[in-house]
Coordinates of C-alpha atoms in Angstrom, one line a residue:
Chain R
X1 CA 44.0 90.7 -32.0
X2 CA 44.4 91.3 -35.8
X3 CA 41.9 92.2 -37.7
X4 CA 41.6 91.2 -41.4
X5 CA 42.4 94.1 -44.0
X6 CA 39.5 93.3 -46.1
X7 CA 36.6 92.6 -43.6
X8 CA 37.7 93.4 -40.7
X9 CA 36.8 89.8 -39.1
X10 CA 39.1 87.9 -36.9
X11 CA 42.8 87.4 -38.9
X12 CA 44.8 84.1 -39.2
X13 CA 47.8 85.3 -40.8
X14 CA 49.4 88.5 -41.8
X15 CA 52.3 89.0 -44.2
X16 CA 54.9 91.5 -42.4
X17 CA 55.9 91.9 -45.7
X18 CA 53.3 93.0 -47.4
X19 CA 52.0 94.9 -43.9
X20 CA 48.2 93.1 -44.9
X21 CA 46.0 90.3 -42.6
X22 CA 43.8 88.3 -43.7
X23 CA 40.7 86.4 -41.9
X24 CA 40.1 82.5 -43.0
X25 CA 38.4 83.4 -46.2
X26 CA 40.3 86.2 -47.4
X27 CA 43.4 84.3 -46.6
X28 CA 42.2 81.7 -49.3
X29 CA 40.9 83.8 -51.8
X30 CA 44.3 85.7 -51.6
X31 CA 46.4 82.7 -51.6
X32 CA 44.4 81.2 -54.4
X33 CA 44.7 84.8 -56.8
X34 CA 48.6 84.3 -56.2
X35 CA 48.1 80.7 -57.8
X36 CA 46.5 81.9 -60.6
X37 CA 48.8 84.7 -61.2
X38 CA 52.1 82.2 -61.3
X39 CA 50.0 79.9 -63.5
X40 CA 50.0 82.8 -65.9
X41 CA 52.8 84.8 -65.5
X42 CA 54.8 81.2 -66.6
X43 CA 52.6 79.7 -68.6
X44 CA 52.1 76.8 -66.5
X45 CA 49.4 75.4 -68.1
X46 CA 47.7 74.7 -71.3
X47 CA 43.8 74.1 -72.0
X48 CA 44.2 70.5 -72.7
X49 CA 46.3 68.7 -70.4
X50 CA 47.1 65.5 -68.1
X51 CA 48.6 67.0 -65.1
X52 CA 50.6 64.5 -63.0
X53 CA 51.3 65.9 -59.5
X54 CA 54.3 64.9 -57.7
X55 CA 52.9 64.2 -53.9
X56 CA 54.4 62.7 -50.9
X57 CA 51.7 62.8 -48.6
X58 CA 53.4 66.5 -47.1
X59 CA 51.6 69.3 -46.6
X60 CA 52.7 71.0 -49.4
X61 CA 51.7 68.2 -51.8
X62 CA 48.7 67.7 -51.1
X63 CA 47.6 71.6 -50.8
X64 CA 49.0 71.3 -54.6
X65 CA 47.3 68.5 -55.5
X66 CA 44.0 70.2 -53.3
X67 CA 44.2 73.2 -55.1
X68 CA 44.9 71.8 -58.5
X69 CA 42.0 69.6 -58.2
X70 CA 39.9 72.0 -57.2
X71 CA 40.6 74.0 -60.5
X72 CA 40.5 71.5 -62.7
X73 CA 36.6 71.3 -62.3
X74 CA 37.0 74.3 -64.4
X75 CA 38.7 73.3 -66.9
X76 CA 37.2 70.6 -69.1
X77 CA 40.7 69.3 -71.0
X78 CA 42.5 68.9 -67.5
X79 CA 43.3 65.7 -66.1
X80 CA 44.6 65.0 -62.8
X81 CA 46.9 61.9 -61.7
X82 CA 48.0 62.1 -58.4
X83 CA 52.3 59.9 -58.5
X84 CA 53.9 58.7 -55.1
X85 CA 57.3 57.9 -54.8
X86 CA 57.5 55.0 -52.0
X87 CA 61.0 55.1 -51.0
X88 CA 61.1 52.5 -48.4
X89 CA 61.9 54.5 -45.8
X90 CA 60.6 52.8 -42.4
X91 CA 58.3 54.8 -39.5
X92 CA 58.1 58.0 -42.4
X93 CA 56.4 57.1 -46.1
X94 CA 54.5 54.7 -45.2
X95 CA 53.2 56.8 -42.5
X96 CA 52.7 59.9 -45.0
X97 CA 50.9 57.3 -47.8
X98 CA 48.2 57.0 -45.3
X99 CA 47.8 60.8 -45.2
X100 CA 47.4 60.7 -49.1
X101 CA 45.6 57.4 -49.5
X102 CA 43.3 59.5 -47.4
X103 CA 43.0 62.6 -49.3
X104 CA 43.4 61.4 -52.9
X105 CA 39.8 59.4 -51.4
X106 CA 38.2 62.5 -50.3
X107 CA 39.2 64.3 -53.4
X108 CA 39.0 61.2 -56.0
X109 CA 41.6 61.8 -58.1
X110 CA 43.4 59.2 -59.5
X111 CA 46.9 58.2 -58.2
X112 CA 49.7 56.1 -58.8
X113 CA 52.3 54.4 -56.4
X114 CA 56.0 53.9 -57.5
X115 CA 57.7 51.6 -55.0
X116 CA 61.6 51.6 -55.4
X117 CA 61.6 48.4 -53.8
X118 CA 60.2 47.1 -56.8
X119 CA 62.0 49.1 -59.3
X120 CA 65.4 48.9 -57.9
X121 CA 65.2 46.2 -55.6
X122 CA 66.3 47.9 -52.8
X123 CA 64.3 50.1 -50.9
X124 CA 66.1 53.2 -49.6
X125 CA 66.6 52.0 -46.5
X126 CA 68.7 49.1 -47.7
X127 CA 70.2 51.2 -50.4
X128 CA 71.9 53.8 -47.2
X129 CA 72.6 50.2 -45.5
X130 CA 74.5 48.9 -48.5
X131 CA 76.2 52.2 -49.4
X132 CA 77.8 52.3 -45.8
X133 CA 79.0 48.7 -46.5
X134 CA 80.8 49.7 -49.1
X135 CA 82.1 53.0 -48.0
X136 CA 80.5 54.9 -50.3
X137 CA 80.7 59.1 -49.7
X138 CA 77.1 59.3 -50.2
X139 CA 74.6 60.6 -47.9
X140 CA 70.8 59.4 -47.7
X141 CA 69.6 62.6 -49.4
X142 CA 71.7 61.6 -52.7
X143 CA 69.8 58.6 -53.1
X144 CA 66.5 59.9 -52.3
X145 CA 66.8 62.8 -54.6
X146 CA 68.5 61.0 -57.7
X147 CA 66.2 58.5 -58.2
X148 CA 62.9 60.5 -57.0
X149 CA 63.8 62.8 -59.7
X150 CA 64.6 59.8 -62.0
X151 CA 61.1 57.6 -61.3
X152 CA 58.8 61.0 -61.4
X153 CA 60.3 62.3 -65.0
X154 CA 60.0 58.0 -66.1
X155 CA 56.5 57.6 -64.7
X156 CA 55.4 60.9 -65.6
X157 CA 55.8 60.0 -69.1
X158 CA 54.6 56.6 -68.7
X159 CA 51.4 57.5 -67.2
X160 CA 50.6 59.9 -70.3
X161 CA 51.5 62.8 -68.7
X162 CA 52.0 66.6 -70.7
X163 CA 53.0 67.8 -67.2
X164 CA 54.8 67.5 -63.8
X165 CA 53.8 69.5 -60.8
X166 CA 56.0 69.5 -57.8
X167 CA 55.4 71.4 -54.9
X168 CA 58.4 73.6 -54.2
X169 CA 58.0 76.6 -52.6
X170 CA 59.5 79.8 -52.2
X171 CA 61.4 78.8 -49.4
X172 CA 62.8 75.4 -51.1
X173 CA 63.7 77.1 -54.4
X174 CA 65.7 79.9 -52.4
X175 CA 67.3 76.9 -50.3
X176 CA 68.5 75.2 -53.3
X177 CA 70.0 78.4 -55.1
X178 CA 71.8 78.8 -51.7
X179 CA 73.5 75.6 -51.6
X180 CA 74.5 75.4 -55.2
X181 CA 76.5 78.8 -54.7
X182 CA 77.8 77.7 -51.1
X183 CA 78.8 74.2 -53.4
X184 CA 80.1 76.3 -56.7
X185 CA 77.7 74.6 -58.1
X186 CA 76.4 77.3 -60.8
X187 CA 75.7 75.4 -63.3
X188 CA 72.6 73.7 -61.6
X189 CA 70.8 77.4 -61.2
X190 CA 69.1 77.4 -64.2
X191 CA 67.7 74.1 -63.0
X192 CA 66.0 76.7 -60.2
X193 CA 63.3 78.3 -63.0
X194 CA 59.9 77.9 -62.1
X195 CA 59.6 75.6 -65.7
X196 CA 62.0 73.1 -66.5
X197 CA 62.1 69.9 -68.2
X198 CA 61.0 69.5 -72.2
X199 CA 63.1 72.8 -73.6
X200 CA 65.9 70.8 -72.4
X201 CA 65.5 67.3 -73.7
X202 CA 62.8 65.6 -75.3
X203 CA 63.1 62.6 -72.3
X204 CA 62.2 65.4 -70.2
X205 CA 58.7 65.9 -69.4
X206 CA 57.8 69.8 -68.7
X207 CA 58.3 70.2 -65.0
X208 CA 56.4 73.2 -63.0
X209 CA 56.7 74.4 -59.2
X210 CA 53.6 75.6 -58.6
X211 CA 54.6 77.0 -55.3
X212 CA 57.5 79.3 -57.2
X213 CA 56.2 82.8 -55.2
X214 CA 55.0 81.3 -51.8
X215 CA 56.7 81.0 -48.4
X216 CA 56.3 77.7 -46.6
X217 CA 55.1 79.4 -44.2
X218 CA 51.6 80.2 -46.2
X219 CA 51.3 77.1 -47.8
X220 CA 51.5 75.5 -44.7
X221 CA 48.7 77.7 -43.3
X222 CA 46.8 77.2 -46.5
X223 CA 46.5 73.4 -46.6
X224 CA 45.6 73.8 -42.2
X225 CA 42.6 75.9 -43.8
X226 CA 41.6 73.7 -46.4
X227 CA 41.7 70.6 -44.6
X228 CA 44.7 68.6 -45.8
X229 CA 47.1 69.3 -43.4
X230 CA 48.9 65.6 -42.6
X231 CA 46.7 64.5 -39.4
X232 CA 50.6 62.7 -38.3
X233 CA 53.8 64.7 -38.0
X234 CA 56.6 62.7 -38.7
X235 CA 59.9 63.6 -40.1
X236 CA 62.3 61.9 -42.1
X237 CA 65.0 60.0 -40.4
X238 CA 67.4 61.3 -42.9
X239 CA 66.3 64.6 -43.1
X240 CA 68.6 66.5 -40.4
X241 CA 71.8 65.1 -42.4
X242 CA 71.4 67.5 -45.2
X243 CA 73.2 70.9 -45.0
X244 CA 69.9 71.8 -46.8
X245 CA 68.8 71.4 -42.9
X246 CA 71.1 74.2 -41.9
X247 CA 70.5 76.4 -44.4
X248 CA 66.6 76.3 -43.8
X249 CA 67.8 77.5 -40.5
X250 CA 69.6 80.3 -41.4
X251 CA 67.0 81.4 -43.9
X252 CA 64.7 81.5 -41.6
X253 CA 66.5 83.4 -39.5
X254 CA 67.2 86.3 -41.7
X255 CA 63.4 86.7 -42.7
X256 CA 62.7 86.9 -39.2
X257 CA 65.1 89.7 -39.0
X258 CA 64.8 91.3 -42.4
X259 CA 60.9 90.1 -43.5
X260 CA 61.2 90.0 -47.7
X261 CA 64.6 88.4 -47.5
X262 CA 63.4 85.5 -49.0
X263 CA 61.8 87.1 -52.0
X264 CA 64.9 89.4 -52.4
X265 CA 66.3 86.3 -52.8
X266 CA 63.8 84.7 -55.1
X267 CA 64.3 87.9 -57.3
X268 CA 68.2 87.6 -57.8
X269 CA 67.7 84.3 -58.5
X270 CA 65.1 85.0 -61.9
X271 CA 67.9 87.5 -62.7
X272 CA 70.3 84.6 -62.8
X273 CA 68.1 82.6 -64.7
X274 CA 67.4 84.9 -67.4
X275 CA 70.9 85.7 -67.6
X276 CA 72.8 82.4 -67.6
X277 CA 71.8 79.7 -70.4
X278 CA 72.2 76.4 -69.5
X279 CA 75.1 74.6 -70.3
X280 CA 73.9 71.1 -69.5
X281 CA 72.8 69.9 -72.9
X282 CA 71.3 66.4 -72.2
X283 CA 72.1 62.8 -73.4
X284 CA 70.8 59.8 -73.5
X285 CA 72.2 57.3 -70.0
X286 CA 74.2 54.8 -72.3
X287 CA 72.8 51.8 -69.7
X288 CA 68.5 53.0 -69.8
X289 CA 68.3 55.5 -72.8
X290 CA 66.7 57.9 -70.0
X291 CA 67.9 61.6 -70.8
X292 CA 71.7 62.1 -68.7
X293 CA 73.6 64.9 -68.7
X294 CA 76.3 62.5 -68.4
X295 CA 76.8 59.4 -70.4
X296 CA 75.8 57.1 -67.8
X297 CA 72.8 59.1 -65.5
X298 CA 73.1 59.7 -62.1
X299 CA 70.4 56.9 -61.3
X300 CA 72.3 53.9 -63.4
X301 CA 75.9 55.1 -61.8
X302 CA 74.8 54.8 -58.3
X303 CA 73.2 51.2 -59.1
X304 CA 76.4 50.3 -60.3
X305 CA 78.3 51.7 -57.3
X306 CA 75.5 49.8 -54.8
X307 CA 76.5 46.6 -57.3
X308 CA 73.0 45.8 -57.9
X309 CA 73.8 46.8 -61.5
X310 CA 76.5 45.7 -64.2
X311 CA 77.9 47.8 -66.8
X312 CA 81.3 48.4 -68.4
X313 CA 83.5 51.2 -67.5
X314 CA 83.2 53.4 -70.2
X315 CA 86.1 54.5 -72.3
X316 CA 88.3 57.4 -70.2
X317 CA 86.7 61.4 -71.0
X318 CA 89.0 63.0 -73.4
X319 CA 90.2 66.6 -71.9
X320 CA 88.6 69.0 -71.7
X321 CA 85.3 68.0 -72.0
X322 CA 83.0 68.6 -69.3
X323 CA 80.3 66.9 -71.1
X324 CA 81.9 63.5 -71.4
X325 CA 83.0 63.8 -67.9
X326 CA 81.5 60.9 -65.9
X327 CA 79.5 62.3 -62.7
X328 CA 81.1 63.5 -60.3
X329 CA 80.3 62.5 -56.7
X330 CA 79.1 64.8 -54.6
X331 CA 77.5 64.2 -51.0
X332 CA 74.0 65.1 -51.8
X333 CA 71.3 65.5 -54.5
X334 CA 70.5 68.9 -55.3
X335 CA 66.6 69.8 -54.6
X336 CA 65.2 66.4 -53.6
X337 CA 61.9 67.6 -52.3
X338 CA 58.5 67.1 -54.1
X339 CA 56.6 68.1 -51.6
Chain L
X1 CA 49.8 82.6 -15.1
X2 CA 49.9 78.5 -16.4
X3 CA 49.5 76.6 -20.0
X4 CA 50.4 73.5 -21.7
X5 CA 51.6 73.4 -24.9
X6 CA 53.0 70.7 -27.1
X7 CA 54.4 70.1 -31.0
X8 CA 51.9 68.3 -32.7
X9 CA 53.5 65.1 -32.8
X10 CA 55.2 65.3 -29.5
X11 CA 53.9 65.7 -25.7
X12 CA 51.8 68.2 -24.0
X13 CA 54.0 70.3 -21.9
X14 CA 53.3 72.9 -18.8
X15 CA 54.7 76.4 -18.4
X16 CA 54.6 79.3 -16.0
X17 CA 54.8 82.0 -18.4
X18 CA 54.5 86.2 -18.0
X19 CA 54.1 86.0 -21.5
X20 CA 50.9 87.7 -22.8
X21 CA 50.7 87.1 -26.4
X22 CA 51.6 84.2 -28.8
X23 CA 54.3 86.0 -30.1
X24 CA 56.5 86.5 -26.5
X25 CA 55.7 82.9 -25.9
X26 CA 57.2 80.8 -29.3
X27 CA 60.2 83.5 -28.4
X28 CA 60.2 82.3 -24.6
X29 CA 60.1 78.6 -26.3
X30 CA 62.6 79.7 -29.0
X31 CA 60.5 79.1 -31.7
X32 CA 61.2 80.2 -34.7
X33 CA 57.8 82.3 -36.2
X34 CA 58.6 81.1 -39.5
X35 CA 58.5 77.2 -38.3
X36 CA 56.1 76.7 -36.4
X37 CA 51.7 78.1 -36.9
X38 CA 50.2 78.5 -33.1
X39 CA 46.6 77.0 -32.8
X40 CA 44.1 76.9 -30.0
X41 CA 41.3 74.8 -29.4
X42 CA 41.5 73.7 -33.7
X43 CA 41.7 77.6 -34.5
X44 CA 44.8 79.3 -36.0
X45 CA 46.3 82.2 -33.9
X46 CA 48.1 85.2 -35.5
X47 CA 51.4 86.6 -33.3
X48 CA 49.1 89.1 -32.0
X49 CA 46.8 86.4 -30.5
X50 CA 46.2 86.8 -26.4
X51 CA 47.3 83.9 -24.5
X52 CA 45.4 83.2 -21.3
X53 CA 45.7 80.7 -18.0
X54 CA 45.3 77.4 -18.9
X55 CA 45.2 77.9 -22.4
X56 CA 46.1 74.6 -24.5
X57 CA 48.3 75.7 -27.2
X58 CA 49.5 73.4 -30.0
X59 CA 52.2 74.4 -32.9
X60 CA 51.7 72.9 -35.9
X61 CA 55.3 72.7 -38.1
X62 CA 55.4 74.6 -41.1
X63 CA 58.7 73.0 -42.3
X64 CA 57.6 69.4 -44.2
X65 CA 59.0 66.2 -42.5
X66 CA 61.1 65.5 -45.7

């Protein structure tokens, strides 16, 4: 049985590649130093702020939202507002709500519930339904990610937010890098930073993963420790149709083979980001003045393509120009996750 | 020797193993380390943990439903 590195006591976890175990409380405290560190080392976080965290009702979510909580009792000019995206997706959200109706209670923070039901009309559900109807090339995941992405930055702002914490991790940043070089899609990596968001466009709200440096794997254990682990297991219907799915296997894989791959990984990817400056310089969407990289955003195009929304075709992109290029169509939104 | 084991969220299976820790056994049940967190009785297991007859071993998934 292993025995924790500090104490000695009974170990939960040990990180094969850091060759160190940790018992309950040590496994905390240690998790909770690495928190802090990342909060610094990217200057996550100001003294003053209204920090709107992105949860699902995951594990990872809520051990953000946890843990974020937790600190703000320290610091007197924080604010905490808890924002759900309800999707409409049957036997899975509203199945996860339940597991954050329960522990925004316990912790009482406040919390908002974005239904796209409401703000779209159709709930995702439908919105898969209707696409199949009429043959469009997307897959659930597009949908889901587009206009998650979409209703967290317009809420965010709405709800008098400075910032937006999502709960990526290690494992789902690394993912993502992954499948925009298997897709040639480079120009998304310096979307991968730990801080996004307001350098780029001033309809951006500052974005931060607060689970940059971690492995799945630990915040997983983390929020099993601390209580918040969902009391349900249920997975997405949708969720096995992304090649994200097959790349979380492979990576997976590897580390278990070659422990560190991940953050070797995590590593070239910062290199990257230093190194390559964005060439997305961001718009207003033509149809809902929401900041685009395109003239029409990503969320207004695929209501037009569902038909639940009119617009006229714009004018045809004169050569050359990637930025006037309407969207291209691919089959799935890039990191859709929140948490 | 004899133990049940289960996914949380799925049912409680039974296995004659020769496996000894809980390491041999998520390999016997090809699971992957990184996946999946062995508990016992509400308590967290390393890899390392001993696995006895008639233990009741659940795996929690690490991976987030979404």
């Amino acid at each position: 049985m292993a025995k924790c590195s500090i104490c000695g006591e009974e170990a939960v976890y040990c990180a094969r590649y850091e060759g160190r175990c940790y018992c309950k409380e040590h496994f905390i405290r240690w998790f909770e130093s690495r928190l802090r560190k990342t909060i610094r080392k990217f200057n996550f976080f100001g003294k003053k702020e209204h920090i709107i965290v992105a949860v699902s009702g995951g594990k990872d979510s809520l051990a953000a939202l946890y843990y974020l909580s937790k600190l703000s009792k320290k610091v007197p000019g924080w604010k905490i507002t808890a924002l759900l995206i309800d999707e409409g997706i049957e036997g899975y959200r509203n199945v996860t709500k339940e597991d954050f109706m329960r522990i925004v209670s316990q912790l009482g923070v406040d919390y908002h519930i974005v239904e796209l039901k409401r703000e779209v009309g159709l709930s995702l559900d439908e919105m898969v339904s209707l696409s199949k109807e009429r043959g469009l090339p997307y897959r659930p995941c597009t949908f889901c990610g587009v206009m998650r992405r979409y209703y967290l930055n317009y809420y965010g702002k709405k709800l008098g937010g400075t910032v937006l914490v999502t709960a990526h991790n290690l494992d789902d940043v690394v993912q993502t890098f992954l499948l925009d070089i298997f897709r040639g899609d480079v120009k998304k990596i310096p979307r991968l930073g730990p801080v996004t968001g307001v350098s780029q466009h001033e309809g951006f709200i500052k974005r931060v993963k607060l689970f940059y440096e971690v492995p799945e794997k630990e915040v997983a254990l983390y929020s099993i420790l601390v209580g918040v682990y969902p009391q349900t297991f249920v997975e997405c219907p949708y969720a096995r149709l992304s090649p994200r799915w097959k790349i979380r296997e492979f990576l997976n894989n590897m580390e278990e083979q070659y422990p560190g791959t991940k953050y070797a990984l995590l590593r070239s990817l910062l290199s990257l980001v230093r190194s390559l400056t964005s060439e997305e310089r961001p718009m207003k969407c033509v149809v809902c003045g929401e900041p685009s990289s395109t003239p029409i955003c990503r969320t207004c195009q695929l209501k037009i393509e569902l038909g639940i929304l009119e617009h006229e075709p714009l004018p045809p992109p004169s050569q050359g120009s990637g930025e006037h290029q309407r969207n291209k169509t691919t089959s799935e939104g890039s990191p859709s996750r929140e948490g | 020797m004899r133990i049940r084991w289960r996914i949380l969220g799925s049912d409680w299976k039974e296995v004659e193993t020769a496996s000894t820790t809980v390491e041999e056994l998520m390999k016997e049940l090809s699971l992957s380390r990184e996946e999946y967190i062995a508990s016992k009785g509400g308590k967290v297991l390393t890899l390392d943990s001993k696995i006895e007859d008639g233990d009741e071993i659940t795996f929690l998934p690490v991976v987030s439903g979404g």
